Coordinates of C-alpha atoms in Angstrom, one line a residue:
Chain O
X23 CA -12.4 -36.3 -45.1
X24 CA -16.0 -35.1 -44.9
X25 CA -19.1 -38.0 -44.5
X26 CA -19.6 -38.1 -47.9
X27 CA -24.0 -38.2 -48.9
X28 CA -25.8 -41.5 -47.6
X29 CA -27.5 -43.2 -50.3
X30 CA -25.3 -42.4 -53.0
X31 CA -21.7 -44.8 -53.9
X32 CA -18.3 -43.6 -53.4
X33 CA -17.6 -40.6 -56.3
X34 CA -21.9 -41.2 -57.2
X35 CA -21.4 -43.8 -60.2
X36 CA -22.3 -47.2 -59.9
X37 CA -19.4 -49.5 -59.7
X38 CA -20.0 -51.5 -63.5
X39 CA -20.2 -47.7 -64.9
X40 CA -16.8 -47.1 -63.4
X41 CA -15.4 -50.7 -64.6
X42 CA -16.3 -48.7 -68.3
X43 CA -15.0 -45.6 -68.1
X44 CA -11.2 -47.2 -66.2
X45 CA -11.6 -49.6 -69.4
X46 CA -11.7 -46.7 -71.5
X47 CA -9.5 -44.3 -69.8
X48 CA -6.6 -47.0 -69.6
X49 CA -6.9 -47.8 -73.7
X50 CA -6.8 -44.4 -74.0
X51 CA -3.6 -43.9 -72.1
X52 CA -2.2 -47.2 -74.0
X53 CA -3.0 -45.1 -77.5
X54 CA -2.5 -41.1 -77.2
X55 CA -4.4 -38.7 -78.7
X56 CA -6.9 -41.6 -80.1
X57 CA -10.6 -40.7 -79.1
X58 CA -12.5 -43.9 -77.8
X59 CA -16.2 -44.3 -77.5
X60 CA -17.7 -44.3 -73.7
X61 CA -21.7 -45.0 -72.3
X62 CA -21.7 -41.4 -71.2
X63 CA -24.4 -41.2 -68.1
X64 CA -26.6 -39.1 -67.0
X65 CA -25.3 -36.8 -64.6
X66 CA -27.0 -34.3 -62.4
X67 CA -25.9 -31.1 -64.4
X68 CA -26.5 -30.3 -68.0
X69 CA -24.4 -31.6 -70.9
X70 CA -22.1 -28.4 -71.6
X71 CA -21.6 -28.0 -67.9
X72 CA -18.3 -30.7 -67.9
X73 CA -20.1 -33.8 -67.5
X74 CA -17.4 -35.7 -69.6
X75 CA -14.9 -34.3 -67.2
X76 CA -16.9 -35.0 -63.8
X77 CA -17.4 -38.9 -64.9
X78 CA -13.8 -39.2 -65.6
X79 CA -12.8 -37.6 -62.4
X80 CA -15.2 -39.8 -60.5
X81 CA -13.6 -42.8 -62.4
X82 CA -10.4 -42.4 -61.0
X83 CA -10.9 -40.4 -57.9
X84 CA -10.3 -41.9 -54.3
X85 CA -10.9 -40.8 -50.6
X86 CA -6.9 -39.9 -50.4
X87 CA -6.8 -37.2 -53.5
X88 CA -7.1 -33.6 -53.3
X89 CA -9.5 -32.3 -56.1
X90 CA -9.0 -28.4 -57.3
X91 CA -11.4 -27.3 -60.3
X92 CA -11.0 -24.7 -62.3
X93 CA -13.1 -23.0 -65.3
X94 CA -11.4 -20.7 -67.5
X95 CA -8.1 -20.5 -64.4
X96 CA -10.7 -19.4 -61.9
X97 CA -11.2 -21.4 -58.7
X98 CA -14.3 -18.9 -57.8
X99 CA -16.6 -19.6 -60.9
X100 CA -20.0 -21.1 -60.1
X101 CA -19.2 -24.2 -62.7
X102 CA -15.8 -25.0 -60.6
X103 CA -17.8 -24.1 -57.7
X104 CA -19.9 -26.6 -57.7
X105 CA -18.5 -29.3 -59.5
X106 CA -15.7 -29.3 -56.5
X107 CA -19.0 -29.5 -53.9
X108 CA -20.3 -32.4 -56.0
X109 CA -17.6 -34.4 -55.2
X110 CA -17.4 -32.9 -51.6
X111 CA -20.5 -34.0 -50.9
X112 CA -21.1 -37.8 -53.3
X113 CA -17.3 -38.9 -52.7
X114 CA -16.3 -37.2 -49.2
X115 CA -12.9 -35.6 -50.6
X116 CA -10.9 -32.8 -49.8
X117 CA -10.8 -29.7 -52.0
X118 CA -8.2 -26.7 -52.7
X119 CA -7.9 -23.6 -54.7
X120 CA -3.7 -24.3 -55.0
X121 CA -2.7 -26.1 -57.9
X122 CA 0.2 -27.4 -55.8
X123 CA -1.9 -29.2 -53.1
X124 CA -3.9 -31.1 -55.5
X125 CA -3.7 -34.5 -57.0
X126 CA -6.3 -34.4 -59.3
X127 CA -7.0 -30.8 -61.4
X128 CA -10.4 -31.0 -63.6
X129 CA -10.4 -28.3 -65.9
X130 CA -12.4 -26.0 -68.2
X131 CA -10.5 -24.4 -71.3
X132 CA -7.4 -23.6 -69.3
X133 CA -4.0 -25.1 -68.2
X134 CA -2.7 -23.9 -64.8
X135 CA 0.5 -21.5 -65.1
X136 CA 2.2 -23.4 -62.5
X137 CA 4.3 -26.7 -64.0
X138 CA 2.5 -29.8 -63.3
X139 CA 4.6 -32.7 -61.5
X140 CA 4.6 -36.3 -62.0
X141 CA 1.8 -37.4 -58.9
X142 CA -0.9 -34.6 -60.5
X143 CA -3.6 -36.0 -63.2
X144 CA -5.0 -33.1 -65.4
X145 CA -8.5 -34.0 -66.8
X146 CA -9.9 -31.6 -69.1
X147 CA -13.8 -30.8 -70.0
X148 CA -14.3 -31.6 -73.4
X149 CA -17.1 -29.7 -75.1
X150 CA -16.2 -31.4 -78.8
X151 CA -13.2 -33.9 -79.1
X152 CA -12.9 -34.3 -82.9
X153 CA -10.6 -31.7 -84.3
X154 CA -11.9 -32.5 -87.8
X155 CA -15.8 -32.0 -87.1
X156 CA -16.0 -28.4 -88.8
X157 CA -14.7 -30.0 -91.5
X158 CA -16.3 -33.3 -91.6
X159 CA -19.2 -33.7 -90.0
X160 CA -19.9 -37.2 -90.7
X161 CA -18.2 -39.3 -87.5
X162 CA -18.2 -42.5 -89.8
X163 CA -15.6 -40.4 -92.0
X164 CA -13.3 -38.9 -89.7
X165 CA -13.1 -41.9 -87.8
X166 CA -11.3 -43.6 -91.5
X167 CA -9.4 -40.3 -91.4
X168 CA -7.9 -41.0 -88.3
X169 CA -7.2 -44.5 -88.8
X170 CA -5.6 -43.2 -92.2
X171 CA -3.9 -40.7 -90.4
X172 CA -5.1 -38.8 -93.1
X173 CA -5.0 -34.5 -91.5
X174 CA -4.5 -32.6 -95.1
X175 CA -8.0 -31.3 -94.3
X176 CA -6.7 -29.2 -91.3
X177 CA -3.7 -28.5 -93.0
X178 CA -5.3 -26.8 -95.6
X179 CA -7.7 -25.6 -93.5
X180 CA -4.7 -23.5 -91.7
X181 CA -3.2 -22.7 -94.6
X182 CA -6.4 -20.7 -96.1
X183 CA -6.1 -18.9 -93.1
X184 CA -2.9 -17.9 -94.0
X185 CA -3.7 -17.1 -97.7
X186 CA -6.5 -14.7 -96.4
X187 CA -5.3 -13.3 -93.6
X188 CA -1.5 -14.0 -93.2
X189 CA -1.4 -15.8 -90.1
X190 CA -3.3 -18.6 -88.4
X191 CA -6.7 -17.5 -87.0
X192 CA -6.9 -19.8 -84.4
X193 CA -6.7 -18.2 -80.4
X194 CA -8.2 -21.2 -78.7
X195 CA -9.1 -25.0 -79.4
X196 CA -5.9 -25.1 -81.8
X197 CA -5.4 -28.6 -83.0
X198 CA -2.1 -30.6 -81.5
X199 CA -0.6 -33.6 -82.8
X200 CA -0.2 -36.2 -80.5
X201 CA 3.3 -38.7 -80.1
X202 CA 3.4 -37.8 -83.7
X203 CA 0.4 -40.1 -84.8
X204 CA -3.5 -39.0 -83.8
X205 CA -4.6 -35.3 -84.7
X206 CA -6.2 -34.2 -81.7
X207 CA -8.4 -31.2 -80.1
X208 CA -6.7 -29.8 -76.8
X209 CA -9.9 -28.7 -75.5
X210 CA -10.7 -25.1 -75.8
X211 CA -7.5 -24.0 -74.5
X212 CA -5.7 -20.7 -75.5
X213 CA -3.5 -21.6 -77.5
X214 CA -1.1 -20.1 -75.4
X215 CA -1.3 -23.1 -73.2
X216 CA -0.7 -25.7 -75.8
X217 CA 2.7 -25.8 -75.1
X218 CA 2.6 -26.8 -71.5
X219 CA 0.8 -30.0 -73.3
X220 CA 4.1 -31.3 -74.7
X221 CA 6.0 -33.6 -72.8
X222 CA 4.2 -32.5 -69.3
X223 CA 5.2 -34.4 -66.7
X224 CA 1.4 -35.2 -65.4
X225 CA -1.2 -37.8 -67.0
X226 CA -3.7 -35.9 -68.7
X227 CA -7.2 -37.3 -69.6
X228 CA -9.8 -36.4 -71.9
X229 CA -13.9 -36.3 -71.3
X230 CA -16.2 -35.2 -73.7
X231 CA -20.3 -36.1 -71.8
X232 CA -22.3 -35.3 -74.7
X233 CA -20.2 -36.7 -77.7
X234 CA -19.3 -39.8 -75.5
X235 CA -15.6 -40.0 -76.0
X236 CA -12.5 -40.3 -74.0
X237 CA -8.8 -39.8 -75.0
X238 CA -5.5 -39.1 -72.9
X239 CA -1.9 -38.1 -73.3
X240 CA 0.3 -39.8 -71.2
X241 CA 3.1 -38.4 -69.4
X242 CA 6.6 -36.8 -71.6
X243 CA 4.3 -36.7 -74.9
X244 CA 5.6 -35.4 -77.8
X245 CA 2.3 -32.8 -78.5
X246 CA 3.0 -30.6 -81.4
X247 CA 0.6 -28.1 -82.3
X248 CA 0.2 -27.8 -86.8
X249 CA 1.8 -25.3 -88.3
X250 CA 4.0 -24.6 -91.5
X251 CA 7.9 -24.0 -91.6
X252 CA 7.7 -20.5 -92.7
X253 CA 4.5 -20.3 -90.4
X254 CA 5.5 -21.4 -86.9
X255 CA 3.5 -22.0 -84.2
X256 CA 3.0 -18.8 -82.1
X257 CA 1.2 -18.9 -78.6
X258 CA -1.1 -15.6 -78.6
X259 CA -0.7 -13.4 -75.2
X260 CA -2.5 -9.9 -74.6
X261 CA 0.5 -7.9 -74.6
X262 CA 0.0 -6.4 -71.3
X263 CA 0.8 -7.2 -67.9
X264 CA -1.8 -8.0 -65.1
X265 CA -3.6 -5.1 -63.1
X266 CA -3.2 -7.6 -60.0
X267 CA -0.1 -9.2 -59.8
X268 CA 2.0 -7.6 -62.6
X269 CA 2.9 -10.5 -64.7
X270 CA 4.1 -10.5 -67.9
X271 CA 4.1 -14.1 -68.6
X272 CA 1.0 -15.4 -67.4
X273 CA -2.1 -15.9 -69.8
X274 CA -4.5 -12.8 -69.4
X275 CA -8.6 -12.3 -69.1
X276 CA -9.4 -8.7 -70.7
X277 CA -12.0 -7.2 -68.0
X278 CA -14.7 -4.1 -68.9
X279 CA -15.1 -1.9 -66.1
X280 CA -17.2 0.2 -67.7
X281 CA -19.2 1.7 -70.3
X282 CA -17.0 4.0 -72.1
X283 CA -14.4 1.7 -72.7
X284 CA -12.6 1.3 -70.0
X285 CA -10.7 -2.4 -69.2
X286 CA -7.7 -4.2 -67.4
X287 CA -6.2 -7.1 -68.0
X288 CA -5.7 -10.1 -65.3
X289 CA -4.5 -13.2 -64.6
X290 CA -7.1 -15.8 -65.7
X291 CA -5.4 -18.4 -63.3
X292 CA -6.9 -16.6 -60.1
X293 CA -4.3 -19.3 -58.0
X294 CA -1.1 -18.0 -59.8
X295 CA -2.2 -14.3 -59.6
X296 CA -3.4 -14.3 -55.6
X297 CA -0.4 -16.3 -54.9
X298 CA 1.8 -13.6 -56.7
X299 CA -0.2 -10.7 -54.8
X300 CA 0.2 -12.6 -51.6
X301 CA 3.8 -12.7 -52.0
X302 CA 4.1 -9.1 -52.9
X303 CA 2.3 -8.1 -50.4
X304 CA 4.3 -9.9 -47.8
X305 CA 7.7 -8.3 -49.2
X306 CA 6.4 -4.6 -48.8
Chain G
X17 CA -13.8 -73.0 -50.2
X18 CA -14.2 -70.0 -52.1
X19 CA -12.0 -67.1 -50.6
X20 CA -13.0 -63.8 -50.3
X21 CA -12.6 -61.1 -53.2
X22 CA -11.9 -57.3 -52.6
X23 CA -12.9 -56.6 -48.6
X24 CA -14.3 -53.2 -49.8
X25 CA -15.7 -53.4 -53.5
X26 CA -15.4 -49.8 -53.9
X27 CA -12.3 -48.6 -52.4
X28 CA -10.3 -51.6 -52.9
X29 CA -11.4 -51.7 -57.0
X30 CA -10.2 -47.8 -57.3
X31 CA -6.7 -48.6 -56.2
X32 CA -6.2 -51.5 -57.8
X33 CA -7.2 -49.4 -60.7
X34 CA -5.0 -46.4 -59.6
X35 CA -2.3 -48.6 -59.8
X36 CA -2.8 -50.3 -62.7
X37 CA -3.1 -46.7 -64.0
X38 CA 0.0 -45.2 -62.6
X39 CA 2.0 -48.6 -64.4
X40 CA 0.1 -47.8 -68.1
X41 CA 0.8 -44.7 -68.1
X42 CA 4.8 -44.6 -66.6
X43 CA 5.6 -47.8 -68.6
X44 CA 8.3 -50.0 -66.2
X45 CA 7.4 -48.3 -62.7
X46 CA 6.4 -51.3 -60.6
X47 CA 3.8 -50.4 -58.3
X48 CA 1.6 -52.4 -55.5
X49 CA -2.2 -54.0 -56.2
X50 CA -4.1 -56.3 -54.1
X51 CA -3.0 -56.3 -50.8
X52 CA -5.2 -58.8 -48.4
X53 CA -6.6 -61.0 -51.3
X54 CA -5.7 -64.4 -51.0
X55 CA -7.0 -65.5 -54.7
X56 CA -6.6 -69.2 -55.3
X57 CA -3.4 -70.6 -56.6
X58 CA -2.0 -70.2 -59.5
X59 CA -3.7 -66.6 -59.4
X60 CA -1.2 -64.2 -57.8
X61 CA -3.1 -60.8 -55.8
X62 CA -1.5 -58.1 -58.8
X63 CA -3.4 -60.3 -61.4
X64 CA -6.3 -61.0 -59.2
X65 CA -6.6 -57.6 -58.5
X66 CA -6.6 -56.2 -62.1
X67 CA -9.0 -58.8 -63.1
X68 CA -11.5 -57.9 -60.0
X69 CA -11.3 -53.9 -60.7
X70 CA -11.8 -54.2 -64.7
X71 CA -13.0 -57.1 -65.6
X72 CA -17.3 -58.1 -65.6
X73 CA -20.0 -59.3 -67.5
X74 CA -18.9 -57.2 -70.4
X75 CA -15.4 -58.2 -70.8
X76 CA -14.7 -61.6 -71.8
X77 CA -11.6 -63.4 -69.7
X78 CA -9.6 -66.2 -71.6
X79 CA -7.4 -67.8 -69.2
X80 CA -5.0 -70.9 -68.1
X81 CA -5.4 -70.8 -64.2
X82 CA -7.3 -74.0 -63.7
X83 CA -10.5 -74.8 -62.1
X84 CA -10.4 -72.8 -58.8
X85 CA -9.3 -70.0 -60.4
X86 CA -12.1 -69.8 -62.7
X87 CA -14.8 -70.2 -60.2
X88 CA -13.2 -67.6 -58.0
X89 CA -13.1 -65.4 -61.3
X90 CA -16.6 -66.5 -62.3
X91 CA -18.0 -65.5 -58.8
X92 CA -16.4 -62.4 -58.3
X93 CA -16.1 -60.2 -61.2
X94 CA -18.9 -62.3 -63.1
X95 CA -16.7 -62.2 -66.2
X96 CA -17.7 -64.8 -69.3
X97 CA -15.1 -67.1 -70.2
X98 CA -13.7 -66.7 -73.5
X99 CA -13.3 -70.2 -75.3
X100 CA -10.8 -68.8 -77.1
X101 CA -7.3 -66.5 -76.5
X102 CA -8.6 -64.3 -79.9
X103 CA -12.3 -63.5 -78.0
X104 CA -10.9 -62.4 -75.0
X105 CA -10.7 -58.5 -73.4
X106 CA -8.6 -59.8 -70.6
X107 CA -6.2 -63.2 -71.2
X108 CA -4.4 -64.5 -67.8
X109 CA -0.9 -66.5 -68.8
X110 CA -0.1 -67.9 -65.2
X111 CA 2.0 -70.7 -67.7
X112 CA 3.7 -70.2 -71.1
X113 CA 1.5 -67.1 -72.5
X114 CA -0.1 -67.2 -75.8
X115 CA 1.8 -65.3 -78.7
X116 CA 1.0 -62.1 -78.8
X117 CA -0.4 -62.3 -82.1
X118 CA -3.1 -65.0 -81.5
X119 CA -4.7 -62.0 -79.6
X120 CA -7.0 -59.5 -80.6
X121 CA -5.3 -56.3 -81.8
X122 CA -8.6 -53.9 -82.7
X123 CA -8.7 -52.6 -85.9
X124 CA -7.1 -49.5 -87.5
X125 CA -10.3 -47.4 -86.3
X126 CA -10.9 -49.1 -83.1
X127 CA -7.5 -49.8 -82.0
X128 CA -9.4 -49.8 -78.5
X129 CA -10.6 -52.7 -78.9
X130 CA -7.2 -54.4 -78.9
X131 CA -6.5 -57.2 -75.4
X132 CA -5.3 -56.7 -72.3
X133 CA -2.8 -59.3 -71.6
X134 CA -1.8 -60.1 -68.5
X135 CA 1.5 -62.4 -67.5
X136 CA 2.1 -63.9 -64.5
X137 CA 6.1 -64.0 -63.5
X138 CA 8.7 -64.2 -60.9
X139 CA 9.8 -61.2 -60.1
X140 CA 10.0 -57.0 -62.0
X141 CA 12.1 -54.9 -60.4
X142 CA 13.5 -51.3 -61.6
X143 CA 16.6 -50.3 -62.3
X144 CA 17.9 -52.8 -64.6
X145 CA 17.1 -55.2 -67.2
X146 CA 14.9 -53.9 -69.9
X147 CA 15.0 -50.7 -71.6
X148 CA 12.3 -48.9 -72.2
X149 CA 11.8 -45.8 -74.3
X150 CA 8.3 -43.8 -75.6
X151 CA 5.2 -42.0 -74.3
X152 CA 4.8 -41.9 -70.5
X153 CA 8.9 -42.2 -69.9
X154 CA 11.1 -39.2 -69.7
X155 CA 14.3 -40.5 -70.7
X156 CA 15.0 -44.4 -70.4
X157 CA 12.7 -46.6 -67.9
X158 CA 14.7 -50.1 -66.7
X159 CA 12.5 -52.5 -65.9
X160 CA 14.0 -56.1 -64.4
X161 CA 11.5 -59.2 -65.5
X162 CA 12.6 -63.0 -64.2
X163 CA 10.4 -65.6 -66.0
X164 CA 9.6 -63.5 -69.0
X165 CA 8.2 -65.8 -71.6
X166 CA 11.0 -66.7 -75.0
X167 CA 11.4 -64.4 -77.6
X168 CA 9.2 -62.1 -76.1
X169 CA 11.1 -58.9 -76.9
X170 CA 10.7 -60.0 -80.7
X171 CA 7.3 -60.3 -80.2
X172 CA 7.0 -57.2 -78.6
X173 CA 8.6 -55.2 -81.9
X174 CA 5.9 -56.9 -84.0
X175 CA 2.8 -56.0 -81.4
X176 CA 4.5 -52.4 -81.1
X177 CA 5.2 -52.0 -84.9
X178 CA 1.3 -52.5 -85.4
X179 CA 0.7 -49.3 -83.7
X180 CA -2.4 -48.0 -83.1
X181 CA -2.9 -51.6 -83.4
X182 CA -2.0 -53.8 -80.4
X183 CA -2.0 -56.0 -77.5
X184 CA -1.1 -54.2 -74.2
X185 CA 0.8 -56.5 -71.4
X186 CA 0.3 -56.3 -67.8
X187 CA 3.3 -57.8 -66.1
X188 CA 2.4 -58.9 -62.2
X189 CA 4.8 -60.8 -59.8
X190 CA 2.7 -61.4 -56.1
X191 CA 1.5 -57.9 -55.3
X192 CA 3.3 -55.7 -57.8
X193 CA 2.3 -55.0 -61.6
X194 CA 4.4 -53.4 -64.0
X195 CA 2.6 -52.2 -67.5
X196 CA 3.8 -52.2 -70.8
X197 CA 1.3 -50.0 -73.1
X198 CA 1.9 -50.7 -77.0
X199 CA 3.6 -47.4 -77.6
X200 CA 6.9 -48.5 -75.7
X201 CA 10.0 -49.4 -77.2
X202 CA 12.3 -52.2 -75.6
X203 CA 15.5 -53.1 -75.6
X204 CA 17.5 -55.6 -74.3
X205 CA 20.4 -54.1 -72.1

């Protein structure tokens, strides 16, 4: 454990701050998928840069966990960068780029490939956590919704989708119901890695800085993603496999390489994908 | 005398809260909160310990501990007292609780707002005794409780059928804490 920064507290929020957010985290473990109102702070980064994220990992966080951060899979992005030297430096606590080492995994828009175990929290960076706003902007309305448990909106908001185009348009953000009662947003996820959400054997927790809310899904959660019976649910893959490591399962990033369309396709989880090379490497 | 509270404020508050979070959200996994407190009696160190990481000025605490209990609560987490169970955030049962539905369950669009109840007992132990099905348990969880309050399980069915509404229940025995979210489902073996 590094010395973490004098003059700041253990993981940089004051103590009656953290006292809020555990408040809020555990209701929001107590009911899944239900979106609960936080005192979002101030923090020293920008709303949009995972502020919702950071003050939910600095709720929870102590000197023995292992903190990996990813954005968009990559351990190497200057968000995940330094969002993991943040807490290096206010909280003291060790870092890794392998999704197996760590015990706390804060995230931007992606789920790592590997499988999650039961000792790993997941907390995700919510940029906008009600799955209804494009359709209802007013938050005093889609609050009654959700208590009504009233979702036809999306639903016929998928199925004009349908009507137009024959299949759901929706690659990322695609809204999941949660233990079978709250509609909510996974994040901005793929929708590839919606189902890795169901029944995952991790905690995972929900912040969103700038609309101020919190919500969780607690461990084996039934987390459905909408669809119709003669419109399942289809996770969306680029058909390809990685220029890298060769998968064919993984989730892939399309990459331009130059200006007369050229492109390959990698892993977006740069963990999964150096592991893989490293591997292959070692075989030949 | 008044005895200490948490020996490091910081540290000590995050895993009690840790642990108290492992419990909500793996319903029936005991787990260990408050070691070194010595909170006055009737206050055991789980309890103490939950109260002491979540509890302040912005929570109101409703309790039946008696007089040394509340000035060690008072002075340490600086929680107001609730006059009664209904206005509390946090009720303490170290005696016969109050029904679960004298408590505040939040309302259908703030079911957040529902209390945190937390019973003292003798003794939760895993493996047997209670079964317990639903969010945060894989297949079956089997949680043990001695001197869990009559008709309880009853009562439970009417918190859980209230879902989102709800009280959740914090079960603590010494220096270990068992949590029962309003999602789960129990049965008697």
């Amino acid at each position: 454990m590094n010395a973490p920064l004098a003059g700041y507290n253990f993981a940089y929020l004051d103590e009656a701050t953290k006292r809020m957010l555990r408040r809020t985290i555990l209701k929001a473990v107590a009911v899944p998928g239900h979106q609960i109102p936080f005192g979002a702070r101030e923090m020293p980064l920008p709303y949009g840069w995972g502020t919702g994220g950071i003050q939910v990992t600095a709720a929870i966080l102590g000197p023995a966990d292992t903190l990996k951060v990813i954005d968009q899979g990559a351990d190497d992005t200057t968000n995940a960068i330094s969002i993991r030297r943040f807490f290096t430096r206010v909280a003291g606590v060790a870092t890794t780029e392998r999704t197996e080492e760590a015990t706390i995994i804060q995230t931007r828009h992606r789920i790592p490939e590997a499988a999650l175990r039961e000792d790993q929290i997941l907390v995700y960076q919510v940029p906008q956590p009600e799955p209804l706003s494009k359709l209802e902007p007013r938050r005093a309305e889609t609050k009654r919704l959700h208590a009504l448990a009233d979702y036809g909106l999306m639903h016929v908001r998928l199925y004009e989708d349908i009507a137009r185009l024959g299949h759901i348009a929706k690659a990322y953000d695609y809204p999941v119901m949660v233990n079978g009662r709250y509609l909510m947003s996974p994040s901005p996820i793929p929708a590839f890695d919606n189902p890795k959400m169901h029944r995952m054997a991790a905690l995972q927790l929900f912040g969103a800085g700038r609309e101020k809310r919190i919500y969780a899904i607690p461990p084996y959660t039934e987390v459905r993603s909408l669809d119709f019976e003669d419109h399942p649910f289809r996770p969306i893959r680029a058909p390809q496999a990685c220029a890298l490591c060769g998968s064919r399962e993984s989730y892939l990033d399309e990459v331009i390489t130059d200006d007369r369309g050229g492109r390959v396709f990698v892993c977006s989880d740069t963990d999964y994908c150096g592991t893989r090379v490293a591997a292959q490497k070692g075989v030949a | 005398m008044l005895t200490p509270g948490f020996a490091d404020p910081v540290l000590h508050a995050q895993a009690a809260f840790r642990a108290v979070l492992d419990a909500m959200s793996r319903p029936g996994r005991v787990q260990l909160a408050g070691p070194g407190l010595a909170p006055p009696a009737p206050l055991m160190r789980a309890s103490a310990a939950v109260l002491l990481s979540l509890a302040d000025a912005a929570t109101p605490v409703w309790h039946d501990a008696g007089a040394d209990a509340d000035a060690w609560l008072r002075f340490h987490a600086g929680a107001p007292v609730a006059t009664t169970p209904r206005d509390a955030a946090f009720v303490l049962a170290t005696g016969a609780p109050p029904t679960l539905a004298a408590l505040d369950a939040g309302t259908e669009e703030e079911p957040e707002r529902g209390a945190t109840l937390l019973i003292q007992v003798e003794a939760i132990e895993e493996g047997t005794g209670l079964r317990l099905t639903g969010p945060g348990i894989e297949h079956e969880h089997r949680l043990l409780v001695r001197g869990l309050p009559d008709g309880f399980v009853a009562a439970w069915a009417a918190n859980r059928a209230l879902f989102p509404r709800g009280v959740d229940v914090i079960l603590c025995a010494w220096d270990r804490l068992a949590a029962l979210p309003r999602t789960v489902a129990i049965a008697e073996g």
